[in-house]
Amino acid sequence: GGAPIGVTGLAVMGANIARNFARHGHTVAVHNRSFGRTQALISDHGSEGNFVATKTIAEFVASLATPRRALIMVQAGAATDAVIEELAAEMEPGDIIIDGGNALYTDTRRREAALRERGIHFVGCGISGGEEGALNGPSIMPGGSRESYTHVGPLLESVAAVVDDTPCCTYIGPDGAGHYVKMVHNGIEYADMQLIGEAYQLLTGVLGYTPAQCAEVFAEWNKGVLESYLIDITADVLAQVDAETGAPLIDVILDATGQKGTGRWTVKSALDLGVPVTGIAEAVFARAVSGSRELREAAHGLPGGELATTLQEALPNIDEATFLADIHAALYASKVVAYAQGFNQLTAGSVEYGWDLKPGDLATIWRGGCIIRAQFLGRIREAYAANPDLPSLLLDPYFSDAVAASTTSWRRVVVAATSVGVAVPGFSSALAYYDSIRADRLPAALLQGLRDYFGAHTYERIDKPGHFHTLWGGDRSEIRTD
Ligand code: 6PG
């Protein structure tokens, strides 16, 4: 006997995932630090399935069938460590602790190693989809031992979102792999949102659209290649009217974006791995700029030079319909760049930590349930199916054609944004990345010359192997240093 799964931590995400298990016919043990929440869950939703309400961790663990499976849904960080300790004290070798929070992957690696010593499996499990996804089908990214997946996989797959009969849940890889993948998912989510924000800013700033008009544009775009959850809810947010003022809600929301840290972690890891994820980095920094209140207040009103104020001034000979299509193209191309970079980071992380991640599998489970869910992910899945070792999504025939078809528009958008003084760090840095990787020569040669000049750091030559140094302070002849 006993429940096949237990959930501890019954804030909205935890309560909803517990209900999701119950609704799928699994008996679910539930526990929360304060019993009131547990009681509330039972009284509000107890009729949805079989819940076993427990008051203490000991009672919670005792209510589970063996091997015991306990899903932790508490705040990442110290709270998670505390709950793990309490659970492990009551558990036996072979039992499984699943952490469904947004944990930092290095914490997950540490926890997995420590629990492995004690014979307990630790599954660092990314869960995406917000409150609604947790209840109706999230995208689930479980890491840990393969053996643990045989015990938790079927349960998790049964509550995940489903696309084309395939659950949006698969074994990701050892130790921190699941949380790493979730982290990069969130980094991509940041980049996606930043790009959408820039498109919106151009619709208002260059075309003079009202939020309601912008909402219509996004609703229209959601019928094409950009179709995605984020575009869909963008239309919703922009159409919302503030009950108090009667103004569009978007106009009364303070323009300072918060963050819980997953985007920042993504960029930190990318810096360590040397992977250029400029789209995610720009998105993280754009949030930081938006939140720099004192700086923005002090700098507000600094002159912008000679600015265009209309589309005609910014781009003579380009009409409204063309520019609208341009923004769409810039958004799409920049999005391809952001995903290409994110997938490159996943590959680099996989090599660094020996995870053997399968990019195509990740695209597959991100097609539904998660925040970045989109038709687009199906294309990424196909790209990796055609070539599992694809060096960049930008080299996949489908995406390279799509980006090539967008480049003229993309450049026009960056020109127009610059002309009117609207910052588009996402669009412009994505274009810079694209131009950099396709360039014949980069100014990196000059930087090598400078480094050799002031620090004898040496350089390589294009015409023969070896490392060389010019005797800058002497007769300026060149010597080979290896
Ligand atoms: C998801 C979301 C979710 C959450 C993050 C990001 O996949 O369901 O990514 O995990 O929204 O906490 O939030 P911040 O923007 O606050 O960093």
Coordinates of C-alpha atoms and ligand atoms in Angstrom, one line a residue:
G1 CA 0.0 0.0 0.0
G2 CA 0.9 3.6 0.2
A3 CA 0.8 6.6 -2.2
P4 CA 2.9 6.2 -5.3
I5 CA 3.8 9.9 -5.1
G6 CA 3.9 12.6 -2.4
V7 CA 4.2 16.4 -2.8
T8 CA 5.6 18.6 0.0
G9 CA 5.2 22.4 -0.4
L10 CA 1.7 23.3 -1.3
A11 CA 2.0 26.9 -2.6
V12 CA 0.3 27.3 -5.9
M13 CA 2.7 25.3 -8.0
G14 CA 2.9 22.5 -5.5
A15 CA -0.8 22.4 -4.9
N16 CA -1.5 22.4 -8.6
I17 CA 0.9 19.6 -9.4
A18 CA -0.6 17.5 -6.6
R19 CA -4.0 18.0 -8.0
N20 CA -2.7 17.1 -11.5
F21 CA -1.4 13.8 -10.0
A22 CA -4.7 13.2 -8.3
R23 CA -6.8 14.0 -11.4
H24 CA -4.7 11.4 -13.3
G25 CA -5.8 8.7 -10.8
H26 CA -2.6 8.6 -8.7
T27 CA -3.1 8.7 -4.9
V28 CA -1.0 11.6 -3.8
A29 CA 0.3 12.2 -0.3
V30 CA 0.4 15.9 0.5
H31 CA 2.4 17.9 3.1
N32 CA 3.0 21.5 3.9
R33 CA 5.0 23.1 6.7
S34 CA 1.8 24.7 8.0
F35 CA -1.0 22.2 8.0
G36 CA -3.6 24.9 7.1
R37 CA -2.5 24.9 3.5
T38 CA -2.9 21.1 3.4
Q39 CA -6.4 21.4 4.8
A40 CA -7.3 24.1 2.3
L41 CA -6.2 22.0 -0.6
I42 CA -8.3 19.1 0.7
S43 CA -11.4 21.2 1.4
D44 CA -11.2 23.0 -2.0
H45 CA -10.1 20.2 -4.2
G46 CA -10.3 17.0 -2.3
S47 CA -13.0 15.7 -4.6
E48 CA -10.7 15.7 -7.6
G49 CA -8.9 12.5 -6.6
N50 CA -7.3 10.6 -3.8
F51 CA -5.3 12.8 -1.5
V52 CA -3.6 11.6 1.7
A53 CA -3.2 14.7 4.0
T54 CA -0.3 14.4 6.4
K55 CA 0.8 16.7 9.2
T56 CA 4.5 15.9 9.7
I57 CA 7.3 14.9 7.4
A58 CA 7.5 11.5 9.2
E59 CA 3.8 10.9 8.6
F60 CA 4.3 12.0 5.0
V61 CA 7.2 9.7 4.3
A62 CA 5.4 6.8 6.0
S63 CA 2.4 7.3 3.8
L64 CA 4.4 6.6 0.6
A65 CA 4.7 3.3 -1.2
T66 CA 8.3 2.0 -1.7
P67 CA 10.5 3.0 -3.3
R68 CA 9.2 6.3 -1.8
R69 CA 8.8 9.2 -4.2
A70 CA 8.6 12.6 -2.7
L71 CA 8.4 15.7 -4.8
I72 CA 9.6 18.9 -3.2
M73 CA 7.9 22.1 -4.3
V74 CA 9.4 24.8 -2.1
Q75 CA 11.6 27.8 -2.8
A76 CA 15.0 27.1 -4.3
G77 CA 17.9 27.6 -2.0
A78 CA 18.0 27.0 1.8
A79 CA 14.4 26.0 2.1
T80 CA 15.0 23.1 -0.4
D81 CA 18.1 22.0 1.6
A82 CA 16.1 21.9 4.8
V83 CA 13.3 19.8 3.4
I84 CA 15.8 17.4 1.7
E85 CA 17.4 16.9 5.1
E86 CA 14.1 16.2 6.8
L87 CA 13.0 13.8 4.1
A88 CA 16.3 11.9 3.9
A89 CA 16.3 11.4 7.6
E90 CA 13.0 9.4 7.3
M91 CA 13.9 7.6 4.1
E92 CA 15.7 4.4 3.2
P93 CA 18.2 3.5 0.5
G94 CA 16.4 3.2 -2.9
D95 CA 14.0 6.0 -2.1
I96 CA 13.7 9.0 -4.4
I97 CA 13.6 12.7 -3.7
I98 CA 12.5 14.9 -6.6
D99 CA 13.2 18.6 -6.5
G100 CA 10.7 20.4 -8.7
G101 CA 11.8 23.9 -8.0
N102 CA 14.0 26.2 -10.1
A103 CA 17.2 25.1 -8.3
L104 CA 20.6 26.2 -9.4
Y105 CA 22.2 23.2 -11.2
T106 CA 25.3 23.3 -9.2
D107 CA 23.2 22.9 -6.0
T108 CA 21.5 20.0 -7.7
R109 CA 24.9 18.4 -8.4
R110 CA 25.9 18.8 -4.8
R111 CA 22.6 17.4 -3.4
E112 CA 22.6 14.5 -5.8
A113 CA 26.1 13.5 -4.9
A114 CA 25.5 13.8 -1.1
L115 CA 22.2 11.8 -1.3
R116 CA 23.8 9.2 -3.6
E117 CA 26.3 8.5 -0.8
R118 CA 23.3 7.7 1.4
G119 CA 21.8 5.4 -1.2
I120 CA 19.0 7.9 -2.0
H121 CA 18.2 9.0 -5.5
F122 CA 17.9 12.7 -6.1
V123 CA 16.0 13.8 -9.2
G124 CA 16.6 17.5 -10.0
C125 CA 13.5 18.1 -12.1
G126 CA 12.8 21.2 -14.1
I127 CA 9.1 22.0 -14.3
S128 CA 7.8 24.7 -16.6
G129 CA 4.4 26.1 -17.4
G130 CA 3.5 28.2 -14.5
E131 CA 0.5 27.7 -12.4
E132 CA -1.7 26.7 -15.2
G133 CA 0.8 24.2 -16.6
A134 CA 1.4 22.6 -13.3
L135 CA -2.4 21.8 -13.1
N136 CA -3.1 20.9 -16.7
G137 CA 0.2 19.6 -18.0
P138 CA 3.6 21.1 -17.7
S139 CA 6.8 20.4 -19.5
I140 CA 9.0 18.3 -17.2
M141 CA 12.8 18.0 -17.3
P142 CA 13.9 15.3 -14.8
G143 CA 17.6 14.7 -14.2
G144 CA 19.4 12.1 -12.0
S145 CA 20.2 8.5 -12.3
R146 CA 18.7 6.4 -15.1
E147 CA 17.5 4.0 -12.5
S148 CA 15.5 6.7 -10.7
Y149 CA 13.8 7.6 -14.0
T150 CA 12.4 4.0 -14.2
H151 CA 10.6 4.8 -10.9
V152 CA 9.5 8.4 -11.6
G153 CA 9.4 8.6 -15.4
P154 CA 6.0 7.0 -16.0
L155 CA 4.4 9.0 -13.2
L156 CA 5.8 12.3 -14.4
E157 CA 5.0 11.5 -18.1
S158 CA 1.4 10.8 -17.1
V159 CA 0.9 14.4 -15.8
A160 CA 2.9 16.2 -18.5
A161 CA 1.6 18.1 -21.4
V162 CA 1.1 16.0 -24.6
V163 CA 1.9 17.0 -28.2
D164 CA 1.4 14.6 -31.0
D165 CA 0.8 11.8 -28.6
T166 CA 4.2 12.4 -27.0
P167 CA 4.5 13.5 -23.4
C168 CA 6.5 16.7 -22.8
C169 CA 8.7 14.8 -20.3
T170 CA 11.8 12.7 -20.9
Y171 CA 14.9 11.6 -19.1
I172 CA 17.3 14.5 -19.4
G173 CA 20.6 13.2 -18.0
P174 CA 22.6 12.7 -14.8
D175 CA 22.8 14.9 -11.7
G176 CA 22.2 18.6 -12.5
A177 CA 21.1 18.1 -16.2
G178 CA 17.4 18.6 -15.6
H179 CA 17.8 21.8 -13.7
Y180 CA 20.5 23.0 -16.2
V181 CA 18.1 22.5 -19.1
K182 CA 15.3 24.2 -17.2
M183 CA 17.7 27.1 -16.5
V184 CA 18.5 27.5 -20.2
H185 CA 14.8 27.2 -21.0
N186 CA 14.3 30.2 -18.7
G187 CA 17.2 32.1 -20.3
I188 CA 15.6 31.6 -23.7
E189 CA 12.3 32.7 -22.2
Y190 CA 14.0 35.9 -21.1
A191 CA 15.3 36.5 -24.7
D192 CA 12.0 35.7 -26.2
M193 CA 10.2 38.2 -24.0
Q194 CA 12.8 40.9 -24.6
L195 CA 12.4 40.5 -28.4
I196 CA 8.6 40.7 -28.0
G197 CA 9.0 43.8 -25.9
E198 CA 11.2 45.4 -28.6
A199 CA 8.7 44.6 -31.3
Y200 CA 5.9 46.2 -29.2
Q201 CA 8.1 49.3 -28.6
L202 CA 8.6 49.8 -32.3
L203 CA 4.9 49.3 -33.1
T204 CA 4.1 52.1 -30.7
G205 CA 7.3 54.2 -31.1
V206 CA 7.6 54.1 -34.9
L207 CA 4.1 53.3 -36.2
G208 CA 2.3 55.1 -33.4
Y209 CA 0.0 52.1 -32.6
T210 CA -2.2 52.0 -29.5
P211 CA -1.8 49.0 -27.2
A212 CA -5.2 47.8 -28.5
Q213 CA -3.8 48.0 -32.1
C214 CA -0.6 46.2 -31.0
A215 CA -2.8 43.5 -29.4
E216 CA -4.4 42.9 -32.8
V217 CA -1.0 42.7 -34.5
F218 CA 0.3 40.1 -32.0
A219 CA -3.0 38.1 -32.3
E220 CA -2.5 38.1 -36.1
W221 CA 1.2 37.1 -35.8
N222 CA 0.1 34.3 -33.5
K223 CA -1.5 32.6 -36.6
G224 CA 1.9 32.3 -38.4
V225 CA 5.4 31.1 -37.8
L226 CA 5.6 33.0 -34.5
E227 CA 2.7 31.1 -33.1
S228 CA 3.5 30.6 -29.4
Y229 CA 2.2 30.9 -25.9
L230 CA 4.2 34.1 -25.3
I231 CA 2.9 35.8 -28.4
D232 CA -0.6 34.7 -27.5
I233 CA -0.5 36.1 -24.0
T234 CA 1.2 39.3 -25.3
A235 CA -2.0 40.0 -27.3
D236 CA -4.0 39.4 -24.1
V237 CA -1.8 41.7 -21.9
L238 CA -1.9 44.5 -24.5
A239 CA -5.6 44.3 -24.9
Q240 CA -6.3 44.6 -21.1
V241 CA -7.8 47.8 -19.9
D242 CA -7.1 49.0 -16.4
A243 CA -10.3 49.0 -14.3
E244 CA -9.2 51.9 -12.1
T245 CA -8.1 54.4 -14.8
G246 CA -9.7 53.1 -17.9
A247 CA -6.3 53.3 -19.6
P248 CA -4.6 50.4 -21.3
L249 CA -3.2 48.3 -18.4
I250 CA 0.2 48.2 -20.1
D251 CA 0.4 52.0 -19.8
V252 CA 0.0 51.9 -16.0
I253 CA 2.4 49.0 -15.2
L254 CA 5.8 50.3 -14.0
D255 CA 8.4 49.6 -16.6
A256 CA 10.9 47.8 -14.4
T257 CA 11.3 44.1 -15.0
G258 CA 12.1 41.9 -12.0
Q259 CA 13.8 38.5 -12.1
K260 CA 14.3 35.6 -9.8
G261 CA 17.7 34.7 -11.2
T262 CA 17.5 31.9 -13.7
G263 CA 18.3 34.2 -16.6
R264 CA 21.3 35.5 -14.8
W265 CA 22.4 32.0 -13.9
T266 CA 22.2 31.1 -17.6
V267 CA 24.5 33.9 -18.6
K268 CA 26.9 33.2 -15.8
S269 CA 27.3 29.6 -17.0
A270 CA 27.6 30.7 -20.6
L271 CA 30.4 33.1 -19.6
D272 CA 32.2 30.2 -17.9
L273 CA 31.7 28.0 -20.9
G274 CA 32.7 30.7 -23.4
V275 CA 29.4 30.3 -25.3
P276 CA 28.1 33.6 -26.8
V277 CA 24.5 33.8 -25.7
T278 CA 24.2 37.4 -26.5
G279 CA 20.4 37.3 -26.9
I280 CA 19.9 36.0 -23.3
A281 CA 22.6 38.3 -21.9
E282 CA 21.0 41.4 -23.6
A283 CA 17.7 40.3 -22.1
V284 CA 19.1 40.0 -18.6
F285 CA 20.9 43.3 -18.9
A286 CA 17.8 45.0 -20.3
R287 CA 15.9 44.0 -17.2
A288 CA 18.7 45.4 -15.1
V289 CA 18.6 48.7 -17.0
S290 CA 14.9 48.9 -16.6
G291 CA 15.2 48.4 -12.9
S292 CA 18.0 51.0 -12.5
R293 CA 15.6 53.6 -11.2
E294 CA 18.0 56.3 -10.0
L295 CA 20.1 56.1 -13.1
R296 CA 17.1 56.3 -15.4
E297 CA 15.7 59.3 -13.5
A298 CA 19.0 61.1 -13.6
A299 CA 19.6 60.3 -17.3
H300 CA 16.0 60.9 -18.4
G301 CA 16.0 63.8 -20.9
L302 CA 19.6 63.4 -22.1
P303 CA 19.8 64.6 -25.7
G304 CA 19.3 61.9 -28.4
G305 CA 20.6 64.0 -31.3
E306 CA 18.7 64.5 -34.4
L307 CA 15.8 62.0 -34.2
A308 CA 13.3 60.9 -36.7
T309 CA 9.8 61.2 -35.4
T310 CA 7.9 59.3 -38.1
L311 CA 8.4 56.2 -40.2
Q312 CA 8.7 58.5 -43.2
E313 CA 11.6 60.3 -41.6
A314 CA 13.2 57.2 -40.4
L315 CA 12.8 55.2 -43.6
P316 CA 11.8 57.2 -46.6
N317 CA 9.9 55.0 -49.1
I318 CA 8.9 52.3 -46.6
D319 CA 5.2 52.2 -46.0
E320 CA 3.4 51.0 -42.9
A321 CA 2.5 47.6 -44.1
T322 CA 6.1 46.9 -45.2
F323 CA 7.5 48.1 -41.9
L324 CA 5.0 46.0 -40.0
A325 CA 6.3 43.0 -42.0
D326 CA 9.8 44.1 -41.2
I327 CA 9.2 44.0 -37.5
H328 CA 7.8 40.6 -37.8
A329 CA 10.8 39.5 -39.7
A330 CA 13.2 41.0 -37.3
L331 CA 11.4 39.4 -34.4
Y332 CA 11.5 36.0 -36.1
A333 CA 15.2 36.2 -37.1
S334 CA 16.3 37.4 -33.7
K335 CA 14.3 34.6 -32.1
V336 CA 16.1 32.0 -34.3
V337 CA 19.4 33.5 -33.1
A338 CA 18.4 33.4 -29.5
Y339 CA 17.4 29.8 -29.7
A340 CA 20.5 28.9 -31.7
Q341 CA 22.6 30.4 -29.0
G342 CA 20.6 28.7 -26.2
F343 CA 20.9 25.3 -27.9
N344 CA 24.6 25.9 -28.3
Q345 CA 24.9 26.5 -24.6
L346 CA 23.0 23.3 -23.9
T347 CA 25.5 21.4 -26.0
A348 CA 28.5 23.1 -24.3
G349 CA 27.0 22.4 -20.9
S350 CA 26.5 18.8 -21.8
V351 CA 30.1 18.4 -22.9
E352 CA 31.4 20.2 -19.8
Y353 CA 29.4 18.0 -17.4
G354 CA 29.2 14.8 -19.4
W355 CA 25.4 14.8 -19.6
D356 CA 25.0 13.5 -23.2
L357 CA 22.0 15.9 -23.7
K358 CA 19.9 15.3 -26.9
P359 CA 19.0 18.7 -28.2
G360 CA 16.2 17.2 -30.4
D361 CA 14.7 15.6 -27.3
L362 CA 14.7 19.0 -25.5
A363 CA 13.0 20.7 -28.4
T364 CA 10.5 17.9 -28.4
I365 CA 9.5 18.3 -24.7
W366 CA 9.4 22.1 -25.1
R367 CA 6.7 21.9 -27.8
G368 CA 4.0 21.9 -25.1
G369 CA 3.4 22.7 -21.5
C370 CA 6.3 25.2 -20.9
I371 CA 6.4 29.0 -21.2
I372 CA 8.3 28.9 -24.5
R373 CA 6.0 26.4 -26.1
A374 CA 5.6 27.1 -29.7
Q375 CA 5.2 25.6 -33.2
F376 CA 8.7 26.8 -33.7
L377 CA 10.1 24.0 -31.4
G378 CA 8.7 21.4 -33.7
R379 CA 11.0 22.9 -36.4
I380 CA 14.0 22.7 -34.0
R381 CA 13.1 19.1 -33.3
E382 CA 13.2 18.4 -37.1
A383 CA 16.5 20.3 -37.5
Y384 CA 18.2 18.1 -34.9
A385 CA 16.5 14.9 -36.3
A386 CA 18.0 15.7 -39.7
N387 CA 21.4 16.4 -38.1
P388 CA 21.9 15.6 -34.4
D389 CA 25.4 17.3 -34.5
L390 CA 24.1 20.5 -36.1
P391 CA 26.7 23.2 -35.1
S392 CA 24.1 25.9 -35.0
L393 CA 20.4 26.1 -35.8
L394 CA 21.4 28.9 -38.1
L395 CA 23.0 26.3 -40.3
D396 CA 19.9 24.1 -40.6
P397 CA 18.4 24.6 -44.1
Y398 CA 15.0 25.6 -42.9
F399 CA 16.2 28.2 -40.5
S400 CA 19.0 29.5 -42.6
D401 CA 16.5 30.1 -45.4
A402 CA 14.1 31.8 -43.1
V403 CA 16.8 34.1 -41.6
A404 CA 18.2 34.8 -45.1
A405 CA 14.7 35.9 -46.2
S406 CA 14.5 38.2 -43.2
T407 CA 17.8 40.0 -43.3
T408 CA 16.8 43.0 -45.3
S409 CA 13.9 43.7 -43.1
W410 CA 15.9 43.0 -40.0
R411 CA 18.5 45.6 -41.0
R412 CA 15.8 48.1 -41.8
V413 CA 14.3 47.6 -38.3
V414 CA 17.6 48.2 -36.6
V415 CA 18.1 51.4 -38.7
A416 CA 14.7 52.7 -38.0
A417 CA 15.0 52.0 -34.3
T418 CA 18.3 53.8 -34.2
S419 CA 16.9 56.7 -36.1
V420 CA 14.0 57.3 -33.8
G421 CA 16.1 56.5 -30.7
V422 CA 14.3 53.4 -29.5
A423 CA 16.7 50.9 -27.9
V424 CA 16.5 47.4 -29.5
P425 CA 19.4 45.5 -27.8
G426 CA 17.9 42.2 -28.7
F427 CA 17.3 42.8 -32.4
S428 CA 20.6 44.6 -32.9
S429 CA 22.8 42.2 -31.0
A430 CA 21.2 39.3 -32.7
L431 CA 22.0 40.9 -36.0
A432 CA 25.5 41.6 -34.8
Y433 CA 25.9 37.9 -33.9
Y434 CA 24.6 36.8 -37.3
D435 CA 26.9 39.2 -39.1
S436 CA 29.8 38.1 -36.9
I437 CA 29.5 34.4 -37.5
R438 CA 29.0 34.8 -41.3
A439 CA 31.8 37.4 -41.6
D440 CA 34.9 36.8 -43.7
R441 CA 37.2 38.6 -41.3
L442 CA 36.6 39.9 -37.8
P443 CA 38.5 42.7 -36.1
A444 CA 39.8 40.0 -33.8
A445 CA 43.0 40.1 -35.8
L446 CA 43.7 43.7 -34.6
L447 CA 42.9 42.7 -31.0
Q448 CA 45.5 39.9 -31.4
G449 CA 48.0 42.5 -32.7
L450 CA 47.3 44.7 -29.7
R451 CA 47.6 41.9 -27.2
D452 CA 50.9 40.9 -28.8
Y453 CA 52.1 44.5 -28.7
F454 CA 51.4 45.2 -25.0
G455 CA 51.7 41.8 -23.5
A456 CA 53.6 39.5 -25.9
H457 CA 50.5 37.3 -25.9
T458 CA 51.5 36.0 -29.4
Y459 CA 49.3 35.4 -32.4
E460 CA 48.7 32.8 -35.1
R461 CA 49.0 33.4 -38.8
I462 CA 46.6 32.5 -41.6
D463 CA 49.4 31.2 -43.8
K464 CA 51.4 28.9 -41.6
P465 CA 51.1 27.0 -38.3
G466 CA 52.7 28.1 -35.0
H467 CA 52.6 31.0 -32.6
F468 CA 54.4 34.3 -33.3
H469 CA 55.5 37.4 -31.6
T470 CA 56.6 40.7 -33.2
L471 CA 59.5 42.4 -31.4
W472 CA 57.5 45.6 -31.1
G473 CA 59.9 47.3 -28.7
G474 CA 62.9 46.2 -30.8
D475 CA 63.5 45.9 -34.5
R476 CA 60.0 44.7 -35.1
S477 CA 61.0 41.5 -36.7
E478 CA 58.8 38.4 -36.1
I479 CA 59.9 35.4 -34.1
R480 CA 58.2 32.1 -33.7
T481 CA 57.5 31.2 -30.1
D482 CA 56.8 27.5 -30.3
Ligands
6PG1 C1 8.4 28.5 -16.2 C2 8.8 29.8 -15.8 C3 8.9 30.0 -14.4 C4 9.1 31.4 -13.9 C5 10.6 31.7 -13.6 C6 11.1 32.9 -14.3 O1 9.1 27.9 -17.0 O2 7.3 28.1 -15.8 O3 10.1 30.1 -16.4 O4 9.9 29.1 -13.9 O5 8.4 32.3 -14.6 O6 10.6 31.9 -12.3 O7 10.8 34.0 -13.6 P1 11.7 35.4 -13.5 O8 11.3 36.2 -14.7 O9 11.1 35.9 -12.2 O10 13.1 35.1 -13.4

